[in-house]
Amino acid sequence: SYKARLAKGLKSKRIYKKQLITKKQYEKIKRLKK
C-alpha cells in the first residue's frame, strides 16, 4: 500500500505541476490580450 500511495503522490504532483504551468500560460495570455 505504501508503494501505491507513493505512486499516487507522484502522479498528483505531476498533474499539479502541469496545472501550474497552464495557469501561468493562461495568465500570460490574459496579459497579452489586455
Short mmCIF file of N, CA and C in Angstrom, two decimals:
data_model
loop_
_atom_site.label_atom_id
_atom_site.label_comp_id
_atom_site.label_asym_id
_atom_site.label_seq_id
_atom_site.Cartn_x
_atom_site.Cartn_y
_atom_site.Cartn_z
N SER A 1 0.85 -1.21 0.00
CA SER A 1 0.00 0.00 0.00
C SER A 1 0.88 1.26 0.00
N TYR A 2 2.07 1.15 0.62
CA TYR A 2 2.97 2.30 0.68
C TYR A 2 3.42 2.69 -0.73
N LYS A 3 3.79 1.68 -1.51
CA LYS A 3 4.23 1.97 -2.89
C LYS A 3 3.10 2.59 -3.70
N ALA A 4 1.90 2.05 -3.53
CA ALA A 4 0.74 2.59 -4.27
C ALA A 4 0.51 4.04 -3.87
N ARG A 5 0.62 4.32 -2.59
CA ARG A 5 0.41 5.70 -2.11
C ARG A 5 1.47 6.62 -2.70
N LEU A 6 2.71 6.11 -2.73
CA LEU A 6 3.82 6.91 -3.26
C LEU A 6 3.56 7.21 -4.75
N ALA A 7 3.13 6.19 -5.49
CA ALA A 7 2.86 6.37 -6.92
C ALA A 7 1.75 7.40 -7.10
N LYS A 8 0.72 7.31 -6.27
CA LYS A 8 -0.40 8.27 -6.37
C LYS A 8 0.11 9.68 -6.10
N GLY A 9 0.97 9.83 -5.11
CA GLY A 9 1.52 11.14 -4.77
C GLY A 9 2.30 11.72 -5.94
N LEU A 10 3.12 10.87 -6.58
CA LEU A 10 3.92 11.35 -7.71
C LEU A 10 3.00 11.78 -8.85
N LYS A 11 1.96 11.00 -9.10
CA LYS A 11 1.03 11.33 -10.19
C LYS A 11 0.34 12.66 -9.91
N SER A 12 -0.15 12.83 -8.68
CA SER A 12 -0.86 14.07 -8.34
C SER A 12 0.09 15.25 -8.44
N LYS A 13 1.36 15.03 -8.03
CA LYS A 13 2.33 16.13 -8.11
C LYS A 13 2.55 16.53 -9.56
N ARG A 14 2.65 15.53 -10.43
CA ARG A 14 2.87 15.81 -11.85
C ARG A 14 1.69 16.59 -12.41
N ILE A 15 0.49 16.15 -12.07
CA ILE A 15 -0.72 16.82 -12.55
C ILE A 15 -0.75 18.25 -12.02
N TYR A 16 -0.37 18.42 -10.74
CA TYR A 16 -0.38 19.75 -10.13
C TYR A 16 0.60 20.66 -10.87
N LYS A 17 1.78 20.11 -11.18
CA LYS A 17 2.78 20.91 -11.89
C LYS A 17 2.24 21.33 -13.25
N LYS A 18 1.58 20.39 -13.94
CA LYS A 18 1.01 20.72 -15.25
C LYS A 18 -0.03 21.81 -15.11
N GLN A 19 -0.85 21.73 -14.06
CA GLN A 19 -1.89 22.74 -13.84
C GLN A 19 -1.24 24.10 -13.58
N LEU A 20 -0.13 24.11 -12.82
CA LEU A 20 0.55 25.37 -12.53
C LEU A 20 1.06 25.99 -13.82
N ILE A 21 1.64 25.15 -14.69
CA ILE A 21 2.17 25.65 -15.95
C ILE A 21 1.04 26.24 -16.80
N THR A 22 -0.07 25.53 -16.87
CA THR A 22 -1.18 26.01 -17.68
C THR A 22 -1.73 27.32 -17.09
N LYS A 23 -1.74 27.40 -15.77
CA LYS A 23 -2.23 28.62 -15.12
C LYS A 23 -1.32 29.79 -15.48
N LYS A 24 0.00 29.57 -15.46
CA LYS A 24 0.94 30.63 -15.80
C LYS A 24 0.74 31.05 -17.25
N GLN A 25 0.58 30.06 -18.13
CA GLN A 25 0.36 30.37 -19.55
C GLN A 25 -0.93 31.17 -19.71
N TYR A 26 -1.97 30.77 -18.96
CA TYR A 26 -3.26 31.45 -19.04
C TYR A 26 -3.11 32.91 -18.62
N GLU A 27 -2.35 33.13 -17.55
CA GLU A 27 -2.14 34.50 -17.07
C GLU A 27 -1.39 35.31 -18.12
N LYS A 28 -0.40 34.69 -18.77
CA LYS A 28 0.37 35.39 -19.80
C LYS A 28 -0.54 35.78 -20.94
N ILE A 29 -1.41 34.86 -21.36
CA ILE A 29 -2.34 35.15 -22.46
C ILE A 29 -3.26 36.29 -22.06
N LYS A 30 -3.73 36.26 -20.81
CA LYS A 30 -4.63 37.33 -20.33
C LYS A 30 -3.92 38.67 -20.43
N ARG A 31 -2.64 38.72 -20.00
CA ARG A 31 -1.89 39.99 -20.04
C ARG A 31 -1.71 40.46 -21.48
N LEU A 32 -1.44 39.50 -22.38
CA LEU A 32 -1.22 39.88 -23.78
C LEU A 32 -2.51 40.43 -24.40
N LYS A 33 -3.65 39.85 -24.04
CA LYS A 33 -4.92 40.28 -24.62
C LYS A 33 -5.32 41.67 -24.12
N LYS A 34 -4.85 42.05 -22.94
CA LYS A 34 -5.26 43.33 -22.36
C LYS A 34 -4.75 44.52 -23.15
#
